[in-house]
Short mmCIF file of C-alpha atoms in Angstrom, two decimals:
data_model
loop_
_atom_site.label_atom_id
_atom_site.label_comp_id
_atom_site.label_asym_id
_atom_site.label_seq_id
_atom_site.Cartn_x
_atom_site.Cartn_y
_atom_site.Cartn_z
CA UNK A 1314 0.00 0.00 0.00
CA UNK A 1315 1.42 3.39 -1.01
CA UNK A 1316 1.76 6.10 1.61
CA UNK A 1317 0.35 9.56 0.97
CA UNK A 1318 3.71 11.23 0.33
CA UNK A 1319 5.48 8.52 -1.69
CA UNK A 1320 5.97 10.47 -4.95
CA UNK A 1321 9.67 10.84 -5.75
CA UNK A 1322 9.81 14.09 -7.71
CA UNK A 1323 13.51 13.72 -8.51
CA UNK A 1324 13.35 10.40 -10.35
CA UNK A 1325 13.22 10.02 -14.15
CA UNK A 1326 10.31 12.24 -15.19
CA UNK A 1327 8.95 9.48 -17.47
CA UNK A 1328 8.81 7.08 -14.51
CA UNK A 1329 7.13 9.79 -12.43
CA UNK A 1330 4.56 10.17 -15.22
CA UNK A 1331 3.85 6.45 -15.09
CA UNK A 1332 3.29 6.64 -11.32
CA UNK A 1333 0.86 9.53 -11.78
CA UNK A 1334 -0.99 7.59 -14.50
CA UNK A 1335 -1.36 4.60 -12.17
CA UNK A 1336 -3.52 6.74 -9.88
CA UNK A 1337 -7.05 6.82 -11.28
CA UNK A 1338 -8.10 10.48 -11.26
CA UNK A 1339 -11.13 10.64 -13.53
CA UNK A 1340 -12.89 13.98 -12.95
CA UNK A 1341 -14.46 13.94 -9.50
CA UNK A 1342 -11.95 11.37 -8.26
CA UNK A 1343 -8.87 13.58 -7.96
CA UNK A 1344 -8.44 13.48 -4.17
CA UNK A 1345 -5.90 10.64 -3.96
CA UNK A 1346 -3.65 12.22 -6.58
CA UNK A 1347 -4.13 15.70 -5.09
CA UNK A 1348 -3.17 14.35 -1.65
CA UNK A 1349 0.06 12.87 -3.02
CA UNK A 1350 0.97 16.01 -4.98
CA UNK A 1351 0.22 18.20 -1.97
CA UNK A 1352 2.30 16.04 0.37
CA UNK A 1353 5.25 15.97 -2.05
CA UNK A 1354 5.22 19.75 -2.50
CA UNK A 1355 5.06 20.37 1.26
CA UNK A 1356 8.45 18.67 1.54
CA UNK A 1357 10.06 21.36 -0.65
CA UNK A 1358 11.25 24.15 1.64
CA UNK A 1359 11.75 26.66 -1.16
CA UNK A 1360 8.04 26.71 -2.05
CA UNK A 1361 5.00 28.30 -0.43
CA UNK A 1362 2.13 25.81 -0.76
CA UNK A 1363 -1.60 26.54 -0.75
CA UNK A 1364 -4.47 24.08 -1.19
CA UNK A 1365 -8.08 24.75 -2.19
CA UNK A 1366 -10.07 21.52 -2.36
CA UNK A 1367 -8.21 19.31 -4.82
CA UNK A 1368 -6.27 22.21 -6.34
CA UNK A 1369 -2.75 23.03 -5.17
CA UNK A 1370 -0.62 26.13 -5.76
CA UNK A 1371 3.11 26.14 -4.99
CA UNK A 1372 5.14 29.35 -5.40
CA UNK A 1373 8.70 30.54 -5.15
CA UNK A 1374 9.21 33.90 -3.41
CA UNK A 1375 12.64 35.04 -4.58
CA UNK A 1376 11.78 38.64 -5.45
CA UNK A 1377 12.46 38.22 -9.17
CA UNK A 1378 11.34 40.91 -11.63
CA UNK A 1379 9.02 38.48 -13.38
CA UNK A 1380 6.75 35.64 -12.35
CA UNK A 1381 5.63 32.83 -14.60
CA UNK A 1382 2.92 30.22 -14.09
CA UNK A 1383 3.21 26.55 -15.03
CA UNK A 1384 -0.26 25.01 -14.84
CA UNK A 1385 -1.80 21.61 -15.41
CA UNK A 1386 -4.91 19.67 -14.45
CA UNK A 1387 -4.92 16.50 -12.37
CA UNK A 1388 -8.09 14.92 -13.75
CA UNK A 1389 -8.66 12.75 -16.82
CA UNK A 1390 -11.65 11.75 -18.89
CA UNK A 1391 -13.28 8.38 -18.03
CA UNK A 1392 -11.47 5.14 -18.80
CA UNK A 1393 -12.15 3.53 -22.21
CA UNK A 1394 -14.83 0.86 -22.46
CA UNK A 1395 -13.36 -0.87 -25.50
CA UNK A 1396 -12.00 -4.33 -24.70
CA UNK A 1397 -8.21 -4.44 -25.01
CA UNK A 1398 -7.78 -0.65 -25.07
CA UNK A 1399 -4.39 0.48 -23.77
CA UNK A 1400 -5.48 3.97 -22.73
CA UNK A 1401 -6.55 2.86 -19.27
CA UNK A 1402 -5.22 2.42 -15.72
CA UNK A 1403 -2.67 1.12 -14.83
CA UNK A 1404 -0.19 2.35 -17.43
CA UNK A 1405 1.91 0.16 -19.70
CA UNK A 1406 5.37 0.79 -21.18
CA UNK A 1407 5.89 -0.70 -24.65
CA UNK A 1408 9.10 0.04 -26.57
CA UNK A 1409 9.71 3.35 -24.80
CA UNK A 1410 6.09 4.51 -25.12
CA UNK A 1411 3.77 5.07 -22.16
CA UNK A 1412 0.20 3.89 -22.73
CA UNK A 1413 -2.63 4.77 -20.38
CA UNK A 1414 -5.29 7.27 -19.44
CA UNK A 1415 -3.75 10.70 -18.99
CA UNK A 1416 -0.58 9.91 -20.94
CA UNK A 1417 -1.01 12.99 -23.10
CA UNK A 1418 -3.87 14.75 -21.35
CA UNK A 1419 -2.04 15.56 -19.23
CA UNK A 1420 -0.04 13.66 -16.65
CA UNK A 1421 3.14 13.97 -18.68
CA UNK A 1422 2.83 17.73 -18.32
CA UNK A 1423 1.98 17.47 -14.61
CA UNK A 1424 5.06 15.29 -14.06
CA UNK A 1425 7.21 17.95 -15.75
CA UNK A 1426 5.75 20.59 -13.41
CA UNK A 1427 6.49 18.46 -10.36
CA UNK A 1428 10.04 17.70 -11.50
CA UNK A 1429 10.77 21.39 -12.04
CA UNK A 1430 9.19 22.31 -8.71
CA UNK A 1431 11.61 19.97 -6.93
CA UNK A 1432 14.69 20.79 -8.98
CA UNK A 1433 14.59 24.56 -9.50
CA UNK A 1434 15.43 26.17 -6.17
CA UNK A 1435 16.93 29.25 -7.86
CA UNK A 1436 15.03 29.82 -11.14
CA UNK A 1437 15.55 32.81 -13.42
CA UNK A 1438 11.96 33.94 -12.78
CA UNK A 1439 9.74 33.39 -9.79
CA UNK A 1440 7.53 30.41 -10.62
CA UNK A 1441 3.98 29.51 -9.62
CA UNK A 1442 3.07 25.85 -10.09
CA UNK A 1443 -0.68 25.21 -10.31
CA UNK A 1444 -2.27 21.75 -10.17
CA UNK A 1445 -6.06 21.79 -10.42
CA UNK A 1446 -9.11 19.56 -10.54
CA UNK A 1447 -12.20 19.24 -12.76
CA UNK A 1448 -10.84 20.47 -16.08
CA UNK A 1449 -12.48 17.73 -18.16
CA UNK A 1450 -16.06 18.54 -17.10
CA UNK A 1451 -18.39 21.54 -16.98
CA UNK A 1452 -16.56 24.86 -16.70
CA UNK A 1453 -18.52 25.71 -13.55
CA UNK A 1454 -16.63 22.93 -11.69
CA UNK A 1455 -13.14 23.99 -12.76
CA UNK A 1456 -10.59 24.05 -9.97
CA UNK A 1457 -8.68 26.77 -11.83
CA UNK A 1458 -11.84 28.86 -11.98
CA UNK A 1459 -12.35 28.29 -8.25
CA UNK A 1460 -8.79 29.45 -7.52
CA UNK A 1461 -9.36 32.56 -9.63
CA UNK A 1462 -12.45 33.37 -7.56
CA UNK A 1463 -11.10 32.47 -4.12
CA UNK A 1464 -7.43 33.45 -4.34
CA UNK A 1465 -6.76 35.52 -7.48
CA UNK A 1466 -3.57 36.90 -5.95
CA UNK A 1467 -2.03 33.41 -6.15
CA UNK A 1468 -2.50 33.38 -9.93
CA UNK A 1469 -0.94 36.79 -10.58
CA UNK A 1470 1.93 36.54 -13.07
CA UNK A 1471 3.55 38.09 -16.12
CA UNK A 1472 3.24 34.99 -18.31
CA UNK A 1473 1.66 31.53 -18.10
CA UNK A 1474 2.26 28.16 -19.71
CA UNK A 1475 -0.41 25.49 -19.71
CA UNK A 1476 1.28 22.12 -20.14
CA UNK A 1477 -1.38 20.68 -22.43
CA UNK A 1478 -0.02 18.37 -25.16
CA UNK A 1479 1.43 20.25 -28.13
CA UNK A 1480 3.96 17.77 -29.55
CA UNK A 1481 6.77 19.80 -28.07
CA UNK A 1482 6.11 23.12 -29.75
CA UNK A 1483 4.40 26.28 -28.54
CA UNK A 1484 0.73 26.70 -29.42
CA UNK A 1485 -0.39 30.26 -28.89
CA UNK A 1486 -3.78 31.24 -27.53
CA UNK A 1487 -6.85 29.19 -28.37
CA UNK A 1488 -10.13 29.34 -30.21
CA UNK A 1489 -13.24 30.29 -28.31
CA UNK A 1490 -16.18 27.91 -28.14
CA UNK A 1491 -19.94 28.39 -27.94
CA UNK A 1492 -23.01 26.18 -28.10
CA UNK A 1493 -26.48 27.07 -29.28
CA UNK A 1494 -29.82 25.29 -29.42
CA UNK A 1495 -31.87 26.10 -32.52
CA UNK A 1496 -35.53 25.13 -32.14
CA UNK A 1497 -38.22 24.52 -34.69
CA UNK A 1498 -41.88 24.34 -33.72
CA UNK A 1499 -44.68 22.36 -35.31
CA UNK A 1500 -48.14 20.98 -34.58
CA UNK A 1501 -48.62 17.48 -33.23
CA UNK A 1502 -50.97 15.10 -35.06
CA UNK A 1503 -51.45 11.38 -35.65
CA UNK A 1504 -48.95 10.28 -38.27
CA UNK A 1505 -51.77 8.57 -40.19
CA UNK A 1506 -53.28 12.04 -40.68
CA UNK A 1507 -50.08 14.00 -41.11
CA UNK A 1508 -51.85 16.77 -43.00
CA UNK A 1509 -53.52 17.76 -39.71
CA UNK A 1510 -50.15 18.68 -38.15
CA UNK A 1511 -46.89 20.38 -38.99
CA UNK A 1512 -43.59 18.50 -38.81
CA UNK A 1513 -40.95 20.35 -36.77
CA UNK A 1514 -38.22 17.86 -37.71
CA UNK A 1515 -38.76 18.56 -41.39
CA UNK A 1516 -38.34 22.27 -40.68
CA UNK A 1517 -34.93 21.54 -39.18
CA UNK A 1518 -33.70 20.63 -42.65
CA UNK A 1519 -33.30 24.35 -43.32
CA UNK A 1520 -31.01 24.64 -40.29
CA UNK A 1521 -28.89 21.78 -41.62
CA UNK A 1522 -28.85 23.24 -45.12
CA UNK A 1523 -27.48 26.55 -43.86
CA UNK A 1524 -24.85 24.71 -41.85
CA UNK A 1525 -23.81 22.61 -44.82
CA UNK A 1526 -23.41 25.71 -46.98
CA UNK A 1527 -21.58 27.71 -44.32
CA UNK A 1528 -17.91 28.26 -45.13
CA UNK A 1529 -15.82 28.46 -41.94
CA UNK A 1530 -13.09 31.07 -41.90
CA UNK A 1531 -9.38 30.91 -41.26
CA UNK A 1532 -8.35 34.08 -39.47
CA UNK A 1533 -4.85 35.41 -38.87
CA UNK A 1534 -4.41 36.61 -35.30
CA UNK A 1535 -0.96 37.96 -34.42
CA UNK A 1536 0.67 35.84 -37.11
CA UNK A 1537 -1.13 32.54 -36.38
CA UNK A 1538 -3.84 31.06 -38.60
CA UNK A 1539 -6.85 30.03 -36.52
CA UNK A 1540 -9.34 27.75 -38.29
CA UNK A 1541 -12.95 28.18 -37.26
CA UNK A 1542 -15.70 25.59 -37.38
CA UNK A 1543 -19.47 25.46 -37.02
CA UNK A 1544 -21.19 22.09 -36.76
CA UNK A 1545 -24.36 20.39 -35.66
CA UNK A 1546 -23.40 18.14 -32.76
CA UNK A 1547 -26.78 16.88 -31.57
CA UNK A 1548 -30.37 16.72 -32.78
CA UNK A 1549 -33.54 15.66 -31.00
CA UNK A 1550 -37.28 15.85 -31.49
CA UNK A 1551 -40.55 13.99 -31.49
CA UNK A 1552 -42.36 12.01 -28.82
CA UNK A 1553 -43.49 8.73 -30.42
CA UNK A 1554 -43.35 6.69 -33.61
CA UNK A 1555 -46.93 7.53 -34.57
CA UNK A 1556 -46.97 11.25 -33.76
CA UNK A 1557 -46.02 14.13 -36.04
CA UNK A 1558 -43.33 15.95 -34.00
CA UNK A 1559 -44.23 19.38 -32.71
CA UNK A 1560 -40.66 20.29 -31.76
CA UNK A 1561 -37.08 19.73 -32.84
CA UNK A 1562 -33.79 20.98 -31.40
CA UNK A 1563 -30.48 21.17 -33.23
CA UNK A 1564 -27.43 21.85 -31.06
CA UNK A 1565 -24.69 23.76 -32.86
CA UNK A 1566 -21.09 24.20 -31.71
CA UNK A 1567 -19.24 27.23 -33.05
CA UNK A 1568 -15.47 27.31 -32.57
CA UNK A 1569 -14.37 30.87 -33.27
CA UNK A 1570 -11.01 32.59 -33.65
CA UNK A 1571 -9.71 34.74 -30.78
CA UNK A 1572 -10.21 37.91 -32.78
CA UNK A 1573 -13.86 37.73 -31.65
CA UNK A 1574 -15.51 38.09 -28.28
CA UNK A 1575 -18.19 35.64 -27.23
CA UNK A 1576 -20.81 38.28 -28.03
CA UNK A 1577 -19.39 38.81 -31.52
CA UNK A 1578 -19.41 35.06 -32.09
CA UNK A 1579 -23.04 34.93 -31.05
CA UNK A 1580 -23.85 37.66 -33.57
CA UNK A 1581 -22.39 35.45 -36.35
CA UNK A 1582 -24.68 32.58 -35.36
CA UNK A 1583 -27.75 34.79 -34.98
CA UNK A 1584 -27.21 36.22 -38.45
CA UNK A 1585 -26.73 32.80 -40.04
CA UNK A 1586 -29.91 31.41 -38.48
CA UNK A 1587 -32.05 34.51 -38.69
CA UNK A 1588 -35.73 33.64 -38.35
CA UNK A 1589 -35.20 30.70 -36.00
CA UNK A 1590 -35.68 30.37 -32.25
CA UNK A 1591 -32.08 30.38 -30.92
CA UNK A 1592 -30.65 30.10 -27.42
CA UNK A 1593 -26.98 30.23 -26.46
CA UNK A 1594 -26.46 27.51 -23.85
CA UNK A 1595 -22.71 27.74 -23.23
CA UNK A 1596 -19.68 29.72 -24.29
CA UNK A 1597 -16.14 30.70 -23.45
CA UNK A 1598 -13.93 33.38 -24.94
CA UNK A 1599 -10.76 32.35 -26.69
CA UNK A 1600 -7.30 33.72 -25.99
CA UNK A 1601 -5.00 35.74 -28.20
CA UNK A 1602 -1.62 34.08 -28.85
CA UNK A 1603 0.45 35.97 -26.27
CA UNK A 1604 3.58 35.53 -28.38
CA UNK A 1605 4.48 39.22 -28.48
CA UNK A 1606 6.08 38.93 -25.04
CA UNK A 1607 9.88 38.84 -24.74
CA UNK A 1608 9.56 35.99 -22.28
CA UNK A 1609 7.63 33.95 -24.88
CA UNK A 1610 10.25 34.69 -27.54
CA UNK A 1611 12.92 33.23 -25.25
CA UNK A 1612 11.06 29.92 -25.03
CA UNK A 1613 10.43 29.79 -28.78
CA UNK A 1614 14.13 30.42 -29.41
CA UNK A 1615 15.09 27.50 -27.17
CA UNK A 1616 12.66 25.15 -28.94
CA UNK A 1617 13.72 26.24 -32.42
CA UNK A 1618 10.25 25.53 -33.84
CA UNK A 1619 7.62 27.78 -35.33
CA UNK A 1620 4.70 28.32 -32.96
CA UNK A 1621 1.25 27.09 -33.98
CA UNK A 1622 -2.31 28.06 -33.11
CA UNK A 1623 -4.34 26.04 -30.59
CA UNK A 1624 -7.64 25.12 -32.26
CA UNK A 1625 -9.30 23.62 -29.21
CA UNK A 1626 -10.30 25.63 -26.15
CA UNK A 1627 -7.91 25.39 -23.20
CA UNK A 1628 -7.47 27.16 -19.89
CA UNK A 1629 -5.06 29.65 -21.45
CA UNK A 1630 -8.31 31.55 -21.97
CA UNK A 1631 -8.77 31.80 -18.19
CA UNK A 1632 -5.32 33.32 -17.83
CA UNK A 1633 -5.97 35.66 -20.75
CA UNK A 1634 -9.16 36.84 -19.03
CA UNK A 1635 -7.03 37.69 -15.98
CA UNK A 1636 -4.72 39.80 -18.17
CA UNK A 1637 -1.94 37.18 -18.20
CA UNK A 1638 -0.49 36.28 -21.64
CA UNK A 1639 -0.50 32.48 -21.92
CA UNK A 1640 0.54 29.71 -24.28
CA UNK A 1641 0.19 25.93 -24.45
CA UNK A 1642 3.36 23.82 -24.35
CA UNK A 1643 3.60 20.21 -23.27
CA UNK A 1644 4.58 16.64 -24.20
CA UNK A 1645 2.46 14.40 -26.39
CA UNK A 1646 0.15 14.63 -29.37
CA UNK A 1647 -3.16 16.36 -28.64
CA UNK A 1648 -4.84 14.16 -31.27
CA UNK A 1649 -4.31 11.18 -28.95
CA UNK A 1650 -5.99 12.82 -25.96
CA UNK A 1651 -9.08 10.91 -24.76
CA UNK A 1652 -8.39 8.09 -27.22
CA UNK A 1653 -8.69 4.37 -26.42
CA UNK A 1654 -4.93 3.96 -26.93
CA UNK A 1655 -3.77 7.27 -25.44
CA UNK A 1656 0.02 7.28 -25.30
CA UNK A 1657 3.16 9.41 -25.16
CA UNK A 1658 6.82 8.62 -25.87
CA UNK A 1659 8.84 8.66 -22.67
CA UNK A 1660 11.50 10.77 -24.40
CA UNK A 1661 8.95 13.47 -25.27
CA UNK A 1662 8.36 14.03 -21.55
CA UNK A 1663 12.10 14.22 -20.88
CA UNK A 1664 12.56 16.67 -23.78
CA UNK A 1665 9.79 18.93 -22.46
CA UNK A 1666 11.43 18.98 -19.04
CA UNK A 1667 14.81 19.83 -20.55
CA UNK A 1668 13.35 22.72 -22.57
CA UNK A 1669 11.59 24.31 -19.63
CA UNK A 1670 14.60 23.74 -17.39
CA UNK A 1671 16.75 25.62 -19.90
CA UNK A 1672 14.18 28.42 -20.18
CA UNK A 1673 13.91 28.90 -16.42
CA UNK A 1674 17.59 28.47 -15.54
#
């Protein structure tokens, strides 16, 4: 049986990643992992440690001119149901590749944070390490959001890196995301006498036609090309197999470039579906790339790779909303996140650690 504080933060970071992956931390079940992270950080005398639920903040206090944040979430999506899937718990190592839930999203990144927290007693910048819960579920449950509400002073910084998987290059900013329900209304009738009613599902064909004809944009924001997308992601309607449906709902997800606010994105959707009953049910602003900072240029120079845009929404947007420029940079391929065979090369984790060590030293 493992003890609470048995994480060795100074071992090979790939082995540390495997140990983190062996702790099931599906959203809502982060406490065991949070306990171990908290206990390990409390043993580091050069850090000030704060805990809020299953979120932990550890900070240096060296009086440097700049402070940077390294942030990552402790939770994962649920384990795969497919028989024989490798993206589960416990982890497996096959030919130098780590397979298991959280391999890319994002226990490799969390392991890098922990390794740096233990190793860097005299970093170039003051560093705030943030480990938080409930990233993979509704935004209202986010541990990072809770920290921002309860202790915003702990998040204050000049620059932030979210260690989401980026295949070892910097991905600046992120697209915003919004969801809408578009409703059509009809008149119920017996399907044997359809002429007595009005079919709401048939009316939804116009919604789908407009979507099919819509041409998503690619928008340059501060030198990065952000691809937008608007898609139907769910449709429902009707009450029974012999009743003409009197309602239909089409849920639409609009991923928009960070040149727009959430309100401007909503205006695009309202214009496209003019004449329909529309309700915005969810939405989050994107984040501009944040690459115009000198501190970001230093990291890009060390990596020697051209930065890319982040198409999916990430918590860099939360930092951006706080006025903190933020980028994504972490080990692993984001396309493998949440997959049945989620995996990351062990060397990719080591390379990420080496890059950030060089940047902060």
